[in-house]
Tab-separated table of C-alpha atoms in Angstrom:
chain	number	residue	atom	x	y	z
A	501	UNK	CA	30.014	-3.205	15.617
A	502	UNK	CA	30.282	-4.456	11.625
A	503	UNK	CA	28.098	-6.495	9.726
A	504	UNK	CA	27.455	-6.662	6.059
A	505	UNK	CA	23.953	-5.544	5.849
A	506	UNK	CA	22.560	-2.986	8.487
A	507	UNK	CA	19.105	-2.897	8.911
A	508	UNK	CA	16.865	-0.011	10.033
A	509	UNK	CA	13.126	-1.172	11.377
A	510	UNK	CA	11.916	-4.321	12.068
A	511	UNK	CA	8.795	-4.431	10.215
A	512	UNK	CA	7.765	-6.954	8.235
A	513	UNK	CA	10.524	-5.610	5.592
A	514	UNK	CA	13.201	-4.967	7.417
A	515	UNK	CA	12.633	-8.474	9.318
A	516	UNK	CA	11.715	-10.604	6.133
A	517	UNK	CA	14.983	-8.972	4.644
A	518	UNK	CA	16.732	-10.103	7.439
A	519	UNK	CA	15.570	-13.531	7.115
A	520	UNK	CA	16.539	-13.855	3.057
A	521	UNK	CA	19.792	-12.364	3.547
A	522	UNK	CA	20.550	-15.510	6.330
A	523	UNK	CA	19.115	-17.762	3.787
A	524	UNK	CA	21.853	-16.483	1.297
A	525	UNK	CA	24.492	-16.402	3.990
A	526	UNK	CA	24.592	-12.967	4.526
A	527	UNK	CA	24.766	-11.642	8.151
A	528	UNK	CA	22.570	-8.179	9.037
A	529	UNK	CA	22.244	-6.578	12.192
A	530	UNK	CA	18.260	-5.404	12.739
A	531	UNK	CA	17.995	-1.699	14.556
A	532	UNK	CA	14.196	-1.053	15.957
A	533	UNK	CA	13.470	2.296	17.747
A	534	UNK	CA	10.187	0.703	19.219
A	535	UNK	CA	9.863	-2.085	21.971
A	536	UNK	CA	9.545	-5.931	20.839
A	537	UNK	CA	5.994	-5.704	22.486
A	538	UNK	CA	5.101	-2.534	20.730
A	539	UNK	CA	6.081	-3.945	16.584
A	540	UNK	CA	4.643	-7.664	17.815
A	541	UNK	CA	1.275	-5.900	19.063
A	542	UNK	CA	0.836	-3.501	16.243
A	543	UNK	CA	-1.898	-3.938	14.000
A	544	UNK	CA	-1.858	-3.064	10.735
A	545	UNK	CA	-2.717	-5.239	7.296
A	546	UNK	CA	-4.277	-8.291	7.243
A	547	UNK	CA	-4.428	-9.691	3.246
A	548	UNK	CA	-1.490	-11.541	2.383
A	549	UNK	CA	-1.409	-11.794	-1.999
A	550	UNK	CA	-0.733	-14.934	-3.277
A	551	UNK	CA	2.666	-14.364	-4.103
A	552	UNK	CA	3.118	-13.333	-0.552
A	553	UNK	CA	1.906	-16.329	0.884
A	554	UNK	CA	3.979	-18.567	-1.885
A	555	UNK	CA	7.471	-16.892	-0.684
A	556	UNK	CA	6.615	-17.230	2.618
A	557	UNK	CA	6.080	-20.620	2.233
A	558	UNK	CA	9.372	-21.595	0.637
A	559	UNK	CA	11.699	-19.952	3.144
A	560	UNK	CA	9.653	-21.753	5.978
A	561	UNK	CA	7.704	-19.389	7.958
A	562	UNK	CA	4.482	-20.195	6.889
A	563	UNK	CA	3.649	-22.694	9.678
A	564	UNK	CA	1.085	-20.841	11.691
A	565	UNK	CA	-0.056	-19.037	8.449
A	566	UNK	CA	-0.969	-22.250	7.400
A	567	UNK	CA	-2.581	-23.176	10.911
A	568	UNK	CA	-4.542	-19.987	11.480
A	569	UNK	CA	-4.637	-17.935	8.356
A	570	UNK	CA	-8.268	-17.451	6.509
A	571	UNK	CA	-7.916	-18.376	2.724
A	572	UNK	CA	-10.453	-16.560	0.465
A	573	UNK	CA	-11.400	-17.274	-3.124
A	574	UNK	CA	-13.628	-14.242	-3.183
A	575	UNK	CA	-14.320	-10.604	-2.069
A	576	UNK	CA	-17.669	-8.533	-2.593
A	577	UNK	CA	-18.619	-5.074	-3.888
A	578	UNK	CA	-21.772	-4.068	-2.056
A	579	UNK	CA	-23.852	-1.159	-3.875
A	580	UNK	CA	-27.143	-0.490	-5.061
A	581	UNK	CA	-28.313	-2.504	-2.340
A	582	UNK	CA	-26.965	-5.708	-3.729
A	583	UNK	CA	-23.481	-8.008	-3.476
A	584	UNK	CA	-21.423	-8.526	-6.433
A	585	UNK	CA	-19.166	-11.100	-5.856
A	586	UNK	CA	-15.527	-11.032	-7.687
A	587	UNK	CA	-14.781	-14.570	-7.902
A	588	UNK	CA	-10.579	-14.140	-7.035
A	589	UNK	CA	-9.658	-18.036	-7.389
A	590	UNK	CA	-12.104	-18.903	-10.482
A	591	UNK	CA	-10.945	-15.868	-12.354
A	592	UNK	CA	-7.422	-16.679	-12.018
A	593	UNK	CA	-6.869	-20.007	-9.858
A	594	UNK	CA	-5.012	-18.460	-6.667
A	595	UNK	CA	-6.197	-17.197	-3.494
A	596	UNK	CA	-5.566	-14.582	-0.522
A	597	UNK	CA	-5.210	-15.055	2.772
A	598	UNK	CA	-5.888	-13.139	6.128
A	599	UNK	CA	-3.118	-13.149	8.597
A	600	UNK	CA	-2.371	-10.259	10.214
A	601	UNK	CA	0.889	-8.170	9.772
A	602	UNK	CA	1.783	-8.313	13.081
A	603	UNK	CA	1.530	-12.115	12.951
A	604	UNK	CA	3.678	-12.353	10.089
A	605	UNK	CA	6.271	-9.829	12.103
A	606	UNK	CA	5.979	-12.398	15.542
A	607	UNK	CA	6.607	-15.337	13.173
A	608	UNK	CA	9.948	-13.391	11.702
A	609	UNK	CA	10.949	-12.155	15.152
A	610	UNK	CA	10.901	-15.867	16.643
A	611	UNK	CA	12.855	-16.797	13.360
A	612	UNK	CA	15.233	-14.889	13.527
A	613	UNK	CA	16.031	-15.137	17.661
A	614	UNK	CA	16.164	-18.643	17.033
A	615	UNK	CA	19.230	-18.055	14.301
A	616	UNK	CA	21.233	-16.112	16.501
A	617	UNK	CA	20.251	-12.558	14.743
A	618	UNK	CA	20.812	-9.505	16.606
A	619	UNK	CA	18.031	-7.779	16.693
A	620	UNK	CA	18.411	-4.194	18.837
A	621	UNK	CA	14.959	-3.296	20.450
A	622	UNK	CA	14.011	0.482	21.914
A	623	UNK	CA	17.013	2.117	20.297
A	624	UNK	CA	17.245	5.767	19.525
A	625	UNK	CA	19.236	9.184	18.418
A	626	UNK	CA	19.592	6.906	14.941
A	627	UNK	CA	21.274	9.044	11.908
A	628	UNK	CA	23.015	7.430	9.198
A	629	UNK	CA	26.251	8.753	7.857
A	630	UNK	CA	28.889	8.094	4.790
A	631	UNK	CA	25.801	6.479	2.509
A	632	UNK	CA	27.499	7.506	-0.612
A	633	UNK	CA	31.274	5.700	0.821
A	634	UNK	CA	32.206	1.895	0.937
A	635	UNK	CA	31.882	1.920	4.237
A	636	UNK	CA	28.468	3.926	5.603
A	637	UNK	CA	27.354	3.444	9.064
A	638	UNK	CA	24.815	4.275	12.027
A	639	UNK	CA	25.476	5.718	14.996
A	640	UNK	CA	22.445	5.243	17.697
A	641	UNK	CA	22.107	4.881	21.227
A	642	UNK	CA	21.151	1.536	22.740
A	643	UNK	CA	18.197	0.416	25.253
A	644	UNK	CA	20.831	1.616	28.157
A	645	UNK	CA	21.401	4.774	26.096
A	646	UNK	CA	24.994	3.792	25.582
A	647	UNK	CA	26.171	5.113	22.113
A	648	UNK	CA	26.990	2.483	19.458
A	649	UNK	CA	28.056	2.616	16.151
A	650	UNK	CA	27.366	0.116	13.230
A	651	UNK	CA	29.466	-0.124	10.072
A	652	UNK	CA	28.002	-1.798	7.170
A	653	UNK	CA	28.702	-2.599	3.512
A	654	UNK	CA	25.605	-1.436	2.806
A	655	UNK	CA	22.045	0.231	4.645
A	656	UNK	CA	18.796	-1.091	4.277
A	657	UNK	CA	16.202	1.621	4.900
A	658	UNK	CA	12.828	-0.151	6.202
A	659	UNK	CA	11.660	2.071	8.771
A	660	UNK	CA	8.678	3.490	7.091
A	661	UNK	CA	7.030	6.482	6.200
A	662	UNK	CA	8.396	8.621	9.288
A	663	UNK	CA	11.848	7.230	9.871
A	664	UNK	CA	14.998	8.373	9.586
A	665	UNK	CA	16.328	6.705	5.982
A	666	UNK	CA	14.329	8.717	3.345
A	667	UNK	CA	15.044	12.256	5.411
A	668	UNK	CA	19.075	10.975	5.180
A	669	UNK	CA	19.260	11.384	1.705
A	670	UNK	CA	19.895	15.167	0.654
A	671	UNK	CA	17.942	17.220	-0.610
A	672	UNK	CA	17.464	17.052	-4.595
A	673	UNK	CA	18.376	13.757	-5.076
A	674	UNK	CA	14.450	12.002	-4.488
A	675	UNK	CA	11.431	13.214	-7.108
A	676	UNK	CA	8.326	12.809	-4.754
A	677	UNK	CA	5.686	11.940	-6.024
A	678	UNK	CA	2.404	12.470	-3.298
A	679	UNK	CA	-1.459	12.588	-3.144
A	680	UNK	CA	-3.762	12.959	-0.608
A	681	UNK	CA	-7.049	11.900	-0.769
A	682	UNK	CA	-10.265	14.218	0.531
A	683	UNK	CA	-10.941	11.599	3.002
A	684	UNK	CA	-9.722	9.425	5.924
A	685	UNK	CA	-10.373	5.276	7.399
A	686	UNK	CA	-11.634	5.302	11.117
A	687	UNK	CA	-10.776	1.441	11.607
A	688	UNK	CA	-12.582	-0.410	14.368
A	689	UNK	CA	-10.902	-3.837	15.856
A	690	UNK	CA	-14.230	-5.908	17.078
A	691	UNK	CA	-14.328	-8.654	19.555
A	692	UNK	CA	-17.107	-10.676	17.595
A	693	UNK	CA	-17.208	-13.085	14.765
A	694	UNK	CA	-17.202	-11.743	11.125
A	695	UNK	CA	-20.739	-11.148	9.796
A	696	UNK	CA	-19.317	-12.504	5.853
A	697	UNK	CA	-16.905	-15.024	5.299
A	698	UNK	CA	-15.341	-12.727	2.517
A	699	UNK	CA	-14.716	-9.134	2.546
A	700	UNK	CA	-17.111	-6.729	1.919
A	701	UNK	CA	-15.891	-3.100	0.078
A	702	UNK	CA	-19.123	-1.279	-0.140
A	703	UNK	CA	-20.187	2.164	-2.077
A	704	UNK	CA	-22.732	3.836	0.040
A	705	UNK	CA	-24.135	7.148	-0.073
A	706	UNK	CA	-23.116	7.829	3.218
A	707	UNK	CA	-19.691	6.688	2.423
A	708	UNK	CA	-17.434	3.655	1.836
A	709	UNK	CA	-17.603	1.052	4.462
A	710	UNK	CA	-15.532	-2.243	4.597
A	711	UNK	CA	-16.553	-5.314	6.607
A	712	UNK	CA	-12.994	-7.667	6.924
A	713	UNK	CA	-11.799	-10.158	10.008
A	714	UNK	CA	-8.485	-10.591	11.475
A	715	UNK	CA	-9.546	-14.445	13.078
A	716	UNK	CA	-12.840	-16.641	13.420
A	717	UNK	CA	-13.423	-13.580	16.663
A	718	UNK	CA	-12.063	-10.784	15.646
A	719	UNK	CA	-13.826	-8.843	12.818
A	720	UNK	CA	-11.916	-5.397	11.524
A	721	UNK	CA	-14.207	-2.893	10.115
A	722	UNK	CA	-13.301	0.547	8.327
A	723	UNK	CA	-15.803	3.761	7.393
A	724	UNK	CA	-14.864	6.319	5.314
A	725	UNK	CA	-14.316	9.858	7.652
A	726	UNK	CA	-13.990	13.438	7.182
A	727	UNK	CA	-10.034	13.922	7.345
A	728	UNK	CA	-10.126	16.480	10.238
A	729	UNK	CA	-12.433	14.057	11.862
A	730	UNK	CA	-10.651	13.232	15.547
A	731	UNK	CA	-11.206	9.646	17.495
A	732	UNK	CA	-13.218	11.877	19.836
A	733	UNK	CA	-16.188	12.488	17.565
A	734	UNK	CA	-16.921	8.878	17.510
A	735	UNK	CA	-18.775	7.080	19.959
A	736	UNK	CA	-19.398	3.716	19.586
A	737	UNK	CA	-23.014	4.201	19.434
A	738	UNK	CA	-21.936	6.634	15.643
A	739	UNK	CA	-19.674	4.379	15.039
A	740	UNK	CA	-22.357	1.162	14.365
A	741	UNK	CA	-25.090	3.355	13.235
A	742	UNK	CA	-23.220	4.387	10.656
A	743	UNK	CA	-21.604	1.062	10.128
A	744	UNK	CA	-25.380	-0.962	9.901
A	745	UNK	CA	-26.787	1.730	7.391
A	746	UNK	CA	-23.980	1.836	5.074
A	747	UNK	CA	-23.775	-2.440	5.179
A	748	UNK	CA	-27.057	-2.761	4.793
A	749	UNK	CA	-28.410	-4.962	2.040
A	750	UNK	CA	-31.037	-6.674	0.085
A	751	UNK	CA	-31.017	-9.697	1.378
A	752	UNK	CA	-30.090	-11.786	4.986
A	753	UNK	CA	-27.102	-9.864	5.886
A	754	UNK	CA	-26.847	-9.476	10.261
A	755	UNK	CA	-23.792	-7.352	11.279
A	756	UNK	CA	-22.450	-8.775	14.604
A	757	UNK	CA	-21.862	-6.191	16.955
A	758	UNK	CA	-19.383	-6.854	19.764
A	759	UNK	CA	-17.074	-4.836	22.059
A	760	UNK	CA	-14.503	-2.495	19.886
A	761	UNK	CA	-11.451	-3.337	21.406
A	762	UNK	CA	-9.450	-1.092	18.918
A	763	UNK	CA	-9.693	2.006	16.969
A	764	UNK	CA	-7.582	4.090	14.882
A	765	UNK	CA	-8.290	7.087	12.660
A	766	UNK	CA	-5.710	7.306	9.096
A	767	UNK	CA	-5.032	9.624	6.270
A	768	UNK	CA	-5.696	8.372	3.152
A	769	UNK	CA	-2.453	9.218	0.912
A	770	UNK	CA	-0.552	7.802	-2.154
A	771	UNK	CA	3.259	8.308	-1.867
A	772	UNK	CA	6.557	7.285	-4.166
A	773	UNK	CA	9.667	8.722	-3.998
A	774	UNK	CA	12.263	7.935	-6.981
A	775	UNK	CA	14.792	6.000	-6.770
A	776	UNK	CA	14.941	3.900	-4.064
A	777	UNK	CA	18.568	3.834	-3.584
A	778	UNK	CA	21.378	6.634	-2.903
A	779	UNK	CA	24.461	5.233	-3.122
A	780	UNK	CA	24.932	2.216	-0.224
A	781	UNK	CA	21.438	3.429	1.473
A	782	UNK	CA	18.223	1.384	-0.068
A	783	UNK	CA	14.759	1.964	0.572
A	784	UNK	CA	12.422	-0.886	0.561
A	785	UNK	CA	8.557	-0.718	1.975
A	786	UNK	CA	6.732	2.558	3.255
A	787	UNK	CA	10.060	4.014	3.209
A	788	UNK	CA	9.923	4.583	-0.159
A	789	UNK	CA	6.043	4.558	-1.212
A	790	UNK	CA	2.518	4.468	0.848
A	791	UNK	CA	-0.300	3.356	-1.127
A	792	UNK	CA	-4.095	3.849	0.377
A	793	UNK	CA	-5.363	0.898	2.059
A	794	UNK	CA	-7.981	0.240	-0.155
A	795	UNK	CA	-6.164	-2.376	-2.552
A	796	UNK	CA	-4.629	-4.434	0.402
A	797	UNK	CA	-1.027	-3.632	-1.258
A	798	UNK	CA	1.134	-1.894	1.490
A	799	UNK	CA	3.039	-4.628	3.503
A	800	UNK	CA	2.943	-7.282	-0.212
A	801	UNK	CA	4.709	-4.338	-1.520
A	802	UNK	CA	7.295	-4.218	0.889
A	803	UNK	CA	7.723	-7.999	0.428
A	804	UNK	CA	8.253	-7.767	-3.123
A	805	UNK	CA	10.913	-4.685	-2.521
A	806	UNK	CA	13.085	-6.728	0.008
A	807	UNK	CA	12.908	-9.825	-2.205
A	808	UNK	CA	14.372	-7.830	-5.215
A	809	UNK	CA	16.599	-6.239	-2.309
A	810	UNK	CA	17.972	-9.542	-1.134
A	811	UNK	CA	18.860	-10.897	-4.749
A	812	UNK	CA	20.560	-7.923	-5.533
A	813	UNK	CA	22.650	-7.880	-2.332
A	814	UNK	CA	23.559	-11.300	-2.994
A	815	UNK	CA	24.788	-9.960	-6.029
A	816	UNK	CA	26.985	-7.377	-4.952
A	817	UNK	CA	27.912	-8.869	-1.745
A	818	UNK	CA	28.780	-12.737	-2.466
A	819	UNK	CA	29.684	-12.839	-6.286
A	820	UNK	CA	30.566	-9.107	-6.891
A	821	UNK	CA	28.085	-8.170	-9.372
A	822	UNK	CA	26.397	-4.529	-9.196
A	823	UNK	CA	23.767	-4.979	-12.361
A	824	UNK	CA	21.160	-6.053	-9.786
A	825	UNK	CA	21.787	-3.687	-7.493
A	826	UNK	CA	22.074	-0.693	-10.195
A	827	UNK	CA	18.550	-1.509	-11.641
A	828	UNK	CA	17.073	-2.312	-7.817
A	829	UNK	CA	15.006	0.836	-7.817
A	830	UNK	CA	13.953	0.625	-11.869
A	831	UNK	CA	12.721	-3.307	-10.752
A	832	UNK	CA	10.505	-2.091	-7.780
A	833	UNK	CA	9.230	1.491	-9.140
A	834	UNK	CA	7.323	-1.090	-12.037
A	835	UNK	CA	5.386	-3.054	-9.254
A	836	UNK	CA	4.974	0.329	-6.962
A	837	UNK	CA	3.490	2.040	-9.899
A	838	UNK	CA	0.931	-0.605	-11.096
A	839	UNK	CA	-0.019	-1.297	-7.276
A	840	UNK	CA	-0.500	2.553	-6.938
A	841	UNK	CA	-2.794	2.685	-9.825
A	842	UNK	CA	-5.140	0.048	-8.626
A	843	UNK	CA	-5.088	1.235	-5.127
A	844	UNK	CA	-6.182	4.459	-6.813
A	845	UNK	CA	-8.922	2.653	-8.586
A	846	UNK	CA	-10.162	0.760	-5.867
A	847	UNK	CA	-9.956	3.969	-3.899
A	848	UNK	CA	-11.793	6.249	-6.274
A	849	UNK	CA	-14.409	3.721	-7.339
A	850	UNK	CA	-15.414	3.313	-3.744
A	851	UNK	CA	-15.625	6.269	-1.934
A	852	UNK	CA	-17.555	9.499	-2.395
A	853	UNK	CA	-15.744	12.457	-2.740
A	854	UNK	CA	-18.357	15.164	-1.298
A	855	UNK	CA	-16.773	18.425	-2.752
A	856	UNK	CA	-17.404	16.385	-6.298
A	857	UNK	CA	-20.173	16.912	-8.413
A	858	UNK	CA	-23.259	14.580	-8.857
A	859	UNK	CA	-21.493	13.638	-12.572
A	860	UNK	CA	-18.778	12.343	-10.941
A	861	UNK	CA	-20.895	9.436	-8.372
A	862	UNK	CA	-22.285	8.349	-11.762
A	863	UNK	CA	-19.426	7.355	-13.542
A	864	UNK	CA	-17.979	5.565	-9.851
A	865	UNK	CA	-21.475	3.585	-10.358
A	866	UNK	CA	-21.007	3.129	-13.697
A	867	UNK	CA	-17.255	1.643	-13.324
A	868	UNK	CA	-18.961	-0.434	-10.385
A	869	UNK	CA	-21.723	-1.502	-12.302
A	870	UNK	CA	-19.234	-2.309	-15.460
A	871	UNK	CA	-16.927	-4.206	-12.857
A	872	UNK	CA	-19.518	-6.751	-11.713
A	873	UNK	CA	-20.706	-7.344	-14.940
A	874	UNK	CA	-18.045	-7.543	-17.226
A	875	UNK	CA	-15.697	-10.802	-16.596
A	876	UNK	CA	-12.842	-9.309	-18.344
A	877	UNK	CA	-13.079	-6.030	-15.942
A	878	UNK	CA	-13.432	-8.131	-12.771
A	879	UNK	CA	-10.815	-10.757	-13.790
A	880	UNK	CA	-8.612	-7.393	-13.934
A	881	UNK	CA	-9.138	-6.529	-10.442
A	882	UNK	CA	-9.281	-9.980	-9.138
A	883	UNK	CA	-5.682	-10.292	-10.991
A	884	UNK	CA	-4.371	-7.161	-9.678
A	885	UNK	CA	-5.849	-8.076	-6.027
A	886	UNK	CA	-4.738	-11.763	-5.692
A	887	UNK	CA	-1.176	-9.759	-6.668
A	888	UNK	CA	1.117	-10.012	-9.739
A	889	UNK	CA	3.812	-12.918	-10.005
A	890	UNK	CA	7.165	-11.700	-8.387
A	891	UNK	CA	10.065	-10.480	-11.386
């Protein structure tokens, strides 16, 4: 097999890559170790940045976004009892949007069948070899467990955290770059409608709590967890006790309970590794950085990596050029860094860290307190939320 751009995962990044690269008439071949059921089911973020929703729109796969996605001018911080409401669209006219990841990845999948892509479903045994040549390629075995091999100008690595791109780069090449937070999200997927039409980050003494939707029935709510917690430990009944005491506020606010149809239990990490390229391989998306959920930034991340990724491959590919493609990890690293600072803001400001001392909880409510108040702090995080312009 030969293409020009091989492609490893089929996540939003690797898909969305895909997609820009046909655009620029450049053909990629997509290589997916999970089942098309498994990456179209799998739920994971659900806020879309402005500049997300703007690119989307121009390379025409917005259609059901537009149809079924939630825009919101708005999100709340709930403490001391009270909502503070950061005002996203009035502090710097644009919006967000809910629509879930794994809408955006059914919407690329369909897309891309209906080009004529090859997309390889439930492959395995993938290692990639010559990254550093003119010619690097991946071996893997097929659905039918035949062996294939795929030779490539270059490799696109967008397989995430645990796949096989990052670990095929040797040793001393990467700087990591890694911190893990003294707490973990339980996430619970609720068959009811959302209690708030915005999303609700709250600062509780019992811990953070977040109140978001996926549609007009689904509502997605997150506590904050001890990280050797296990999905055991949490019946349903714990699960909305703690969720109504930590929601609760001044004020008519009814949480809608509902059957949890979902759950999952994550680690709460920041990750970067520098640079995002060795030689032909590139790593775009949670390949190359995680950020904690808190600041909504994971998947608009790996948006922004595969759109610098598919300008500098049509560099290097149609015209010849390597500049792009030789500053492609310097162009990224500036939009990882600032997104992992805010996520760590958002992060720090809103949960409690318990092995802390009390000194530290009253400088978090003094930040919160500061960042309700203050219209140049809150037009800061509603700017850094809504998300940054694209370089």
């Amino acid at each position: 097999m030969r293409t020009q751009v091989a492609i490893v995962g089929a996540g939003p990044a690797g898909l969305l890559l895909s997609h820009l690269l046909w655009l620029d008439g450049i053909d990629s071949v997509v290589l997916e170790t999970r089942s098309r059921d498994y990456v179209e089911r799998r739920v994971r973020a659900g806020v879309c940045e402005h500049p997300t929703v703007e690119l989307l729109r121009e390379v025409g796969l917005a259609g059901r976004l537009e149809e079924e996605g939630l825009p919101h001018h708005g999100i709340n911080l709930r403490f001391d009892g009270e909502d503070h409401r950061i005002a996203l669209t009035d502090l710097t006219g644009r919006e967000i949007v809910v629509y879930g990841q794994q809408e955006i990845v059914k919407d690329l999948i369909a897309a891309r069948l209906a080009a004529g892509a090859e997309i390889h479903f439930e492959v395995s045994d993938v290692e990639l070899h010559d990254v550093t040549g003119d010619s690097p390629r991946v071996t893997f075995k097929d659905s039918t467990g035949a062996t294939q091999e795929l030779r490539a100008d270059v490799i696109a690595g967008c397989d995430g955290f645990h796949g096989v791109s990052r670990p095929s780069i040797p040793d001393g090449i990467l700087r990591t770059y890694d911190h893990v937070y003294p707490f973990a999200w339980l996430g619970v997927l609720v068959k009811a409608p959302p209690s708030h039409e915005e999303l609700i980050y709250t600062n509780h003494e019992r811990g953070f709590a977040l109140h978001s939707m996926r549609t007009p029935e689904l509502t997605r709510l997150y506590l904050q967890v001890d990280p050797n917690d296990v999905l055991a430990d949490w019946s349903d009944a714990r699960i909305w006790d703690e969720l109504h005491a930590r929601l609760a506020v001044n004020g008519d606010f009814e949480l809608h309970e509902g059957p949890i149809v979902e759950r999952l239990l994550s680690p709460m990490r920041s990750f970067v590794v520098e640079p995002m390229r060795h030689g032909r391989l590139f790593l775009a998306g949670d390949s190359a950085h995680i950020v904690p959920p808190t600041g909504a930034k994971g998947m608009n991340l790996a948006v922004a990596d595969v759109l610098a990724l598919s300008r500098a491959l049509k560099a290097l590919l149609t015209d010849g050029r390597t500049d792009p493609v030789e500053s492609y990890s310097d162009t990224c690293l500036r939009r990882v860094w600032r997104a992992e600072h805010f996520s760590y803001f958002m992060t720090t400001m809103l949960h409690r860290d318990y092995s802390a001392d009390p000194f530290q909880h009253r400088l978090q409510l003094s930040q919160l307190r500061y960042t309700a108040t203050s219209v140049a702090a809150a037009t800061s995080l509603a700017e850094n939320y809504v998300g940054l312009p694209f370089s």
